[in-house]
Coordinates of C-alpha atoms in Angstrom, one line a residue:
M220 CA 12.0 34.5 -25.5
E221 CA 13.0 33.8 -21.9
P222 CA 11.7 30.7 -20.3
K223 CA 9.4 31.1 -17.4
P224 CA 10.7 31.0 -14.0
K225 CA 10.1 27.6 -12.1
I226 CA 7.1 28.0 -9.5
P227 CA 8.3 26.1 -6.6
Y228 CA 5.9 23.6 -4.6
V229 CA 4.9 25.9 -1.7
V230 CA 1.5 25.2 -0.3
G231 CA 0.1 28.1 2.0
S232 CA -1.5 25.9 4.7
K233 CA 0.2 24.5 7.8
S234 CA -1.4 21.4 7.5
P235 CA 0.6 18.2 7.7
T236 CA 0.3 17.4 4.1
A237 CA 1.4 21.1 3.3
V238 CA 4.3 20.9 5.6
A239 CA 5.3 17.6 3.9
I240 CA 4.8 18.8 0.5
N241 CA 7.0 22.3 1.4
S242 CA 9.7 20.2 3.2
A243 CA 10.1 17.6 0.4
S244 CA 10.2 20.3 -2.3
K245 CA 12.7 22.5 -0.2
A246 CA 15.0 19.4 0.4
G247 CA 14.8 18.2 -3.2
E248 CA 16.0 21.3 -4.9
W249 CA 18.7 21.5 -2.4
I250 CA 19.6 18.2 -3.2
K251 CA 19.5 18.6 -6.9
S252 CA 21.8 21.6 -6.5
R253 CA 24.4 19.5 -4.6
L254 CA 24.7 17.2 -7.7
G255 CA 28.6 16.8 -8.6
L256 CA 29.4 18.6 -5.4
I257 CA 29.5 15.9 -2.7
K258 CA 32.2 16.3 0.1
E259 CA 31.8 13.3 2.0
I260 CA 30.9 9.6 1.3
N261 CA 30.5 6.8 3.5
T262 CA 29.4 3.4 3.7
K263 CA 26.9 1.7 6.0
C264 CA 26.0 -2.0 6.3
S265 CA 28.0 -2.9 3.2
P266 CA 30.4 -1.4 0.7
Q267 CA 27.3 -0.9 -1.6
D268 CA 25.3 1.0 1.2
L269 CA 26.3 4.6 0.6
V270 CA 25.5 7.8 2.8
T271 CA 26.6 11.3 1.8
D272 CA 26.8 14.7 3.6
V273 CA 24.1 15.6 1.4
D274 CA 21.7 13.0 2.9
K275 CA 22.4 14.1 6.4
G276 CA 22.0 17.9 5.5
A277 CA 19.0 17.0 3.8
E278 CA 17.5 14.9 6.6
L279 CA 18.6 18.0 9.1
M280 CA 16.7 20.3 6.9
I281 CA 13.6 18.1 6.8
R282 CA 13.5 17.7 10.5
K283 CA 13.7 21.3 11.3
L284 CA 11.0 22.3 8.9
I285 CA 8.5 19.8 10.3
L286 CA 9.5 20.5 13.9
T287 CA 9.0 24.2 13.5
H288 CA 5.2 23.6 12.7
F289 CA 4.8 20.2 14.9
P290 CA 7.4 20.2 17.7
D291 CA 5.6 17.6 19.7
H292 CA 5.7 15.1 16.9
S293 CA 8.0 12.2 16.7
I294 CA 10.7 11.4 13.7
L295 CA 12.0 8.6 12.5
G296 CA 14.7 9.4 9.7
E297 CA 17.0 7.0 8.1
E298 CA 20.3 8.9 8.7
G299 CA 19.4 9.1 12.4
V300 CA 19.5 5.1 12.6
E301 CA 22.4 3.0 12.9
P302 CA 23.3 0.6 9.8
G303 CA 21.8 -2.7 9.7
A304 CA 18.6 -4.7 9.9
E305 CA 18.5 -5.0 13.5
A306 CA 19.3 -1.5 14.4
S307 CA 16.4 -0.4 12.0
E308 CA 14.0 -2.5 13.8
R309 CA 15.0 -1.3 17.0
A310 CA 14.7 2.1 15.9
L311 CA 11.2 1.4 14.3
N312 CA 9.8 -0.5 17.6
Q313 CA 11.0 2.6 19.8
A314 CA 9.4 5.2 17.5
K315 CA 6.1 3.5 16.3
E316 CA 4.4 3.9 19.8
A317 CA 4.1 7.8 19.2
E318 CA 1.0 9.2 18.3
Y319 CA 2.3 11.1 15.4
L320 CA 5.3 9.7 13.7
W321 CA 7.2 11.4 10.4
I322 CA 9.0 8.7 8.6
I323 CA 11.9 10.3 6.4
D324 CA 14.2 9.1 3.6
P325 CA 16.1 12.4 2.7
I326 CA 17.5 10.9 -0.5
D327 CA 16.1 7.4 -1.5
G328 CA 18.4 6.1 -4.2
T329 CA 21.8 7.6 -2.9
T330 CA 24.0 5.2 -5.0
N331 CA 21.9 6.8 -8.1
F332 CA 22.7 10.4 -6.7
V333 CA 26.3 9.7 -6.2
Q334 CA 26.9 8.4 -9.6
G335 CA 24.8 11.0 -11.2
F336 CA 22.1 8.7 -12.3
P337 CA 19.0 10.8 -12.3
F338 CA 16.6 8.5 -10.2
F339 CA 16.5 9.3 -6.5
C340 CA 13.7 11.3 -4.6
V341 CA 13.0 12.7 -1.2
S342 CA 10.5 10.5 0.9
I343 CA 8.2 11.7 3.7
A344 CA 5.4 10.1 5.4
L345 CA 3.2 10.8 8.5
A346 CA 1.8 7.8 10.6
Y347 CA -0.9 8.3 13.1
R348 CA -0.9 5.6 15.7
G349 CA 1.0 3.5 13.8
E350 CA -1.2 3.9 10.3
V351 CA 0.1 6.0 7.5
I352 CA -1.8 8.7 6.6
I353 CA 0.2 11.2 4.5
G354 CA 2.9 10.1 2.1
V355 CA 4.9 12.6 -0.4
I356 CA 7.7 11.5 -2.5
Y357 CA 9.5 14.4 -4.7
D358 CA 11.6 13.5 -7.4
P359 CA 13.8 16.9 -8.1
I360 CA 15.2 15.8 -11.4
R361 CA 11.8 15.6 -13.2
D362 CA 10.1 17.9 -10.9
E363 CA 7.4 15.4 -9.7
M364 CA 5.6 15.7 -6.7
F365 CA 3.5 12.6 -5.8
V366 CA 1.1 13.0 -2.8
A367 CA -1.4 10.7 -1.0
E368 CA -3.8 11.2 1.9
K369 CA -5.5 8.5 3.5
G370 CA -8.9 8.1 2.1
K371 CA -8.7 11.0 -0.2
G372 CA -6.7 9.4 -3.2
A373 CA -3.3 10.0 -4.7
Y374 CA -1.9 12.7 -7.2
V375 CA 1.1 13.8 -9.0
H376 CA 1.1 17.4 -10.2
G377 CA -2.4 17.5 -8.9
N378 CA -3.6 15.0 -11.2
P379 CA -5.4 11.9 -9.8
M380 CA -3.5 8.7 -10.4
K381 CA -4.5 5.3 -11.0
V382 CA -2.8 1.9 -11.0
S383 CA -2.3 -0.1 -14.4
R384 CA -4.9 -2.2 -15.7
D385 CA -2.7 -5.2 -16.4
E386 CA -4.6 -8.4 -15.8
K387 CA -1.7 -10.9 -15.7
L388 CA 2.2 -11.0 -15.0
A389 CA 2.8 -11.4 -18.9
D390 CA 1.5 -8.2 -19.7
S391 CA 3.1 -6.5 -16.9
V392 CA 6.5 -4.4 -16.5
L393 CA 7.5 -5.1 -12.7
A394 CA 10.3 -3.4 -10.7
V395 CA 12.9 -5.3 -8.6
G396 CA 15.8 -4.4 -6.5
F397 CA 19.6 -5.4 -5.9
N398 CA 19.7 -4.9 -2.2
P399 CA 22.7 -3.7 -0.6
D400 CA 22.3 -6.5 2.1
R401 CA 24.6 -9.1 0.2
S402 CA 24.3 -11.8 2.8
Y403 CA 20.6 -12.3 3.1
A404 CA 18.5 -10.0 1.1
L405 CA 20.2 -10.1 -2.1
P406 CA 20.5 -13.7 -2.7
V407 CA 16.6 -13.9 -1.9
N408 CA 15.8 -11.1 -4.3
M409 CA 18.0 -12.8 -7.1
K410 CA 15.7 -16.0 -6.7
G411 CA 12.6 -13.9 -7.2
I412 CA 14.3 -11.9 -10.3
N413 CA 15.3 -15.2 -12.0
A414 CA 11.7 -16.6 -11.4
L415 CA 10.1 -13.4 -12.8
A416 CA 12.5 -12.7 -15.5
D417 CA 10.5 -15.1 -17.9
R418 CA 7.1 -14.5 -16.5
T419 CA 6.7 -10.6 -17.1
L420 CA 7.0 -8.2 -19.9
S421 CA 9.9 -7.1 -18.8
L422 CA 11.7 -6.1 -15.4
R423 CA 13.3 -2.8 -14.2
A424 CA 15.8 -2.3 -11.5
A425 CA 16.4 1.7 -10.9
G426 CA 17.6 1.8 -7.6
S427 CA 15.0 3.7 -5.7
A428 CA 12.4 1.7 -3.6
A429 CA 10.1 4.8 -3.2
L430 CA 10.1 6.0 -6.7
H431 CA 9.2 2.3 -7.8
L432 CA 6.3 2.4 -5.7
A433 CA 5.4 6.1 -7.0
Y434 CA 5.4 4.5 -10.2
V435 CA 3.4 1.6 -9.5
A436 CA 0.7 4.2 -8.2
A437 CA 1.1 6.3 -11.3
G438 CA 0.5 3.0 -13.6
R439 CA 3.9 3.1 -15.0
L440 CA 4.9 -0.1 -13.6
G441 CA 2.6 -2.9 -12.8
G442 CA 4.2 -4.1 -9.7
Y443 CA 7.3 -4.1 -7.3
C444 CA 8.8 -6.4 -5.1
E445 CA 11.9 -6.5 -3.0
V446 CA 13.3 -8.2 0.4
G447 CA 15.3 -6.3 2.8
L448 CA 13.6 -2.8 2.8
N449 CA 13.2 -0.4 5.8
A450 CA 10.3 1.7 6.9
W451 CA 11.5 5.0 5.5
D452 CA 11.8 3.2 2.0
I453 CA 8.3 2.2 2.0
A454 CA 5.9 4.1 4.0
A455 CA 5.1 7.2 1.7
G456 CA 4.9 4.9 -1.6
A457 CA 2.8 2.3 0.2
L458 CA 0.2 4.8 0.8
L459 CA 0.5 6.2 -2.7
V460 CA -0.2 2.7 -4.2
K461 CA -3.2 1.9 -2.0
E462 CA -4.7 5.4 -2.7
S463 CA -4.2 4.8 -6.3
G464 CA -6.3 1.6 -6.2
G465 CA -3.2 -0.7 -5.9
M466 CA -2.6 -3.7 -3.2
V467 CA 0.5 -3.7 -0.8
T468 CA 1.4 -6.6 1.3
D469 CA 4.3 -8.7 2.5
T470 CA 5.7 -11.3 0.6
T471 CA 3.3 -13.9 1.9
G472 CA 0.3 -11.6 1.5
N473 CA -0.1 -10.2 5.0
P474 CA -1.3 -6.5 4.9
Y475 CA 1.2 -3.8 4.9
D476 CA 2.2 -2.1 8.2
I477 CA 5.1 0.1 9.0
G478 CA 7.2 -2.7 9.9
V479 CA 7.0 -4.7 6.8
R480 CA 10.4 -5.4 5.3
R481 CA 9.7 -8.0 2.5
L482 CA 7.5 -5.9 0.3
V483 CA 5.1 -6.8 -2.8
A484 CA 3.2 -3.9 -4.1
S485 CA 1.0 -4.3 -7.3
N486 CA -2.1 -2.9 -9.3
G487 CA -4.0 -5.6 -7.4
R488 CA -4.8 -7.6 -10.4
I489 CA -1.7 -9.4 -10.8
H490 CA -1.0 -9.7 -6.9
Q491 CA -1.9 -13.2 -6.2
E492 CA 0.3 -14.5 -9.4
L493 CA 3.1 -12.3 -8.2
L494 CA 3.0 -13.8 -4.6
D495 CA 2.8 -17.3 -6.1
V496 CA 5.8 -17.0 -8.3
L497 CA 7.8 -15.6 -5.2
K498 CA 6.5 -18.7 -3.0
N499 CA 7.4 -21.3 -5.6
A500 CA 10.8 -19.7 -5.9
E501 CA 11.4 -19.6 -2.4
A502 CA 12.1 -16.0 -2.6
T503 CA 9.7 -14.7 0.0
G504 CA 12.5 -14.1 2.6
V505 CA 10.7 -16.2 5.2

C-alpha cells in the first residue's frame, strides 16, 4: 500500500498569519532538501557561529514571499545583519520603529543543520509597533508547525498548546544554551547551567533557541534560559510561550520586548524560582 502524499502547509488566505505559515513551510521544505548538500560554510562572530548558503537562500525566499503580499512592511532578518551583538542591537534599533516589522531567522540551529543533527527550524514573527502579534516556527524534520496570534492562543498542527504544570524546578526539565559568544555569553550561561544542574529534574541543550521556546509552549519543557540571544532567535517563540499560558521575561524579571537578549521563559509556575537561581549564581548577565 503506497503512503499518502504529504500535504504541505498552505493556507488560502493572504492574512499575515497565512503568509507567515506559507513562507515558513516553503522555506522549511527547501532547507530539508538541502541537508548534506551545503556548498558554502562561513563563520560570523566566532568559529562556532556558522552561516551557510542555505541560510542565505532561505532568508531570500522568505523575504520575497512576504514582500509579494506586504511590500510596505519592513523586515529584520538574521542574514541581513552584520555579526556581533553591537551590530544586532543597531539593526534592531533602526528597524523597530517600523509600523509592521517581520523578524526572521531562516535557520535557527545552523550548526545542527550543518552537522545533520535534526533539531533546527524556521522562525518568523511579525511585530506591530514594536509588539509581536504573530509567531510561526516550523520544524521541517518533524513536520511540526507552531503558530501563535496575539490574544488567540497557540497551536501545533491546529491543536491548542498549553505549558507544563510543573510546580517547582525540581520537577522540571529545562533547556539551556551554549552560546557561540565565547567571551561574554558562554561564561555567564555556564554559571547558570552549573547552578541549575542539581536544582532541576534534568537539563537539555539541543541548539535552537526558537525550538526550545516552542517546546516550552507545548509543555515538553518547563522552561528555557539563555544569555546572548537576538530578536530573531526569540520573537516568534516568546509569543508562543505567552499564548500557551507561560511567562517570558529578561533574566532580572522585566517583561519581554523585542530588544531582550537575556531570556527566561517558563510555564510561569517555576518562573520566580528560576530567576532566583540565576540571580544567586550571578548568571543574569547584568
